[in-house]
XYZ file of C-alpha atoms in Angstrom:
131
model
C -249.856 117.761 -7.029
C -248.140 114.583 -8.655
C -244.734 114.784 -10.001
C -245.423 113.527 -13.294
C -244.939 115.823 -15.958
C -247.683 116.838 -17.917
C -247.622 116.193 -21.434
C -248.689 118.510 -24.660
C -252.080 118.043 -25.847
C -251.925 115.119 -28.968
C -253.539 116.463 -31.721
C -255.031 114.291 -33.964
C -253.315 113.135 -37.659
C -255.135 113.996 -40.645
C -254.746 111.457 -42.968
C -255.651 112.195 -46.586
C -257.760 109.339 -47.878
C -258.263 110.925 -51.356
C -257.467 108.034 -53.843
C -256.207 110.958 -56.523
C -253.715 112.055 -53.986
C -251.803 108.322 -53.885
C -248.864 107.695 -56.508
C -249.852 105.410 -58.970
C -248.079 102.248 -57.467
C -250.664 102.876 -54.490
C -254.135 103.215 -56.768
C -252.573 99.540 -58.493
C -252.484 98.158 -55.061
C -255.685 99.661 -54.031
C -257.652 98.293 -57.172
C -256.101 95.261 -57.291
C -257.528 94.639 -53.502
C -261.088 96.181 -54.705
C -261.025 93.672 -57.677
C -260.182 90.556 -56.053
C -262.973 91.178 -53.608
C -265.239 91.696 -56.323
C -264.379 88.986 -58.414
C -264.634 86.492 -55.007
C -268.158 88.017 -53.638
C -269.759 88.605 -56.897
C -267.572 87.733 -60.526
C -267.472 84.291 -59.746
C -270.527 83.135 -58.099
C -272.389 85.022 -61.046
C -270.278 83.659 -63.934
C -270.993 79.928 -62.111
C -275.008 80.588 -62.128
C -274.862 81.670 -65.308
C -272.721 78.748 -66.197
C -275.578 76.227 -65.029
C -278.507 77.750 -66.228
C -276.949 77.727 -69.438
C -275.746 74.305 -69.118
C -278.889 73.021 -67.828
C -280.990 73.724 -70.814
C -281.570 74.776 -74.550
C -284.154 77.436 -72.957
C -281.530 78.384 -70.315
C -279.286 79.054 -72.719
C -281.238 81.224 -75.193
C -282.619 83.071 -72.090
C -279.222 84.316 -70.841
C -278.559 84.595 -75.035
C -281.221 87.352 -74.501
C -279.989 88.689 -71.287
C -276.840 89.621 -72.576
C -278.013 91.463 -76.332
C -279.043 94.225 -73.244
C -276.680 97.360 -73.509
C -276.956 97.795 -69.634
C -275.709 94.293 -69.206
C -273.116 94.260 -71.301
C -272.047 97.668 -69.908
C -271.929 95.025 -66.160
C -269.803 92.404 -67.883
C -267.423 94.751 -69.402
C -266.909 96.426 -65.593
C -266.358 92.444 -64.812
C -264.166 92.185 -67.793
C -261.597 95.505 -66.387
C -261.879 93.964 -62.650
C -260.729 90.540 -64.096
C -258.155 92.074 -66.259
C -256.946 94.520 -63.624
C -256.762 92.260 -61.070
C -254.861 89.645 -63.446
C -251.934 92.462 -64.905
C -251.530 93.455 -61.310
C -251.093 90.567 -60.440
C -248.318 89.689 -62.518
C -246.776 92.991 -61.774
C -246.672 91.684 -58.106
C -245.264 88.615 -59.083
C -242.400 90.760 -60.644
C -241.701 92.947 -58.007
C -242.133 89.437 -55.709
C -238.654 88.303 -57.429
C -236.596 91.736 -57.766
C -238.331 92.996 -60.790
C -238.832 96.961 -61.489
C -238.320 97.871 -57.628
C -236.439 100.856 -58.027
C -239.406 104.062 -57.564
C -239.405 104.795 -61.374
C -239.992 101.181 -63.196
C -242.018 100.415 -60.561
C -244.383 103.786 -61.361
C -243.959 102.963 -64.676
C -245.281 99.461 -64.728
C -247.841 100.606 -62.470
C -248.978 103.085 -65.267
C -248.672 99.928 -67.514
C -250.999 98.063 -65.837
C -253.566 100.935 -65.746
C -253.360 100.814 -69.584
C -253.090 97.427 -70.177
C -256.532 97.077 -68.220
C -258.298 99.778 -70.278
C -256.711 98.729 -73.507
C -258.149 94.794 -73.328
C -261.146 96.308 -71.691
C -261.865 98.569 -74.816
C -260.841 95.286 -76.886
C -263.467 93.325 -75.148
C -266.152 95.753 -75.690
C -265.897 96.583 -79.226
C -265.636 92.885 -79.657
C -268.732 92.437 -77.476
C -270.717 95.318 -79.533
């Protein structure tokens, strides 16, 4: 037998991955990584397609006119319209907290709540404006 000393068994962590579980600082950080990888892979090329087909033509035009009188569609662009607006109030919210701003656990909680609403408020905004 060796003399080095044996050591416990290392049981494994068990981390809880449950977005409910995280405070609400966490699900802001969380969303606002979701939406900017969203808006690069698929916001963005889309809005530029759809920005040259309806540039390209009078037909182009009225055919993406009549793409976007669809309900399902404009149920698509309004989950582009929270992801931009998300990602764009978080982002100022980092900016804040990037120069001293609401660091302390309760503003920062509270303008993470703030950002939450201010995302569904202009969404809602946007949609009745859209219907």
């Amino acid at each position: 037998m060796s003399n080095v000393p044996r050591t416990p068994a290392v049981r494994p962590k068990y981390y809880d991955l449950n977005l409910l579980n995280l405070p609400m600082p966490g699900l802001v950080s969380i969303f606002h990584r979701i939406t900017g990888v969203v808006m690069f892979l698929f916001l963005i090329p889309a809005l530029l397609f759809v920005l040259q087909c309806t540039l390209a033509s009078e037909t182009g035009f009225n055919q993406w006119k009549s793409y976007f009188s669809e309900p399902l569609v404009k149920i698509i662009v309004l989950g582009f319209v929270w992801t931009y607006l998300h990602h764009l109030f978080a982002g100022i919210r980092y900016l804040l907290l990037d120069v001293h701003v609401w660091t302390a656990k309760e503003p920062a909680q509270l303008s993470a709540k703030i950002v939450l609403i201010l995302g569904l408020v202009a969404t809602v905004l946007v949609g009745v404006r859209i219907w």
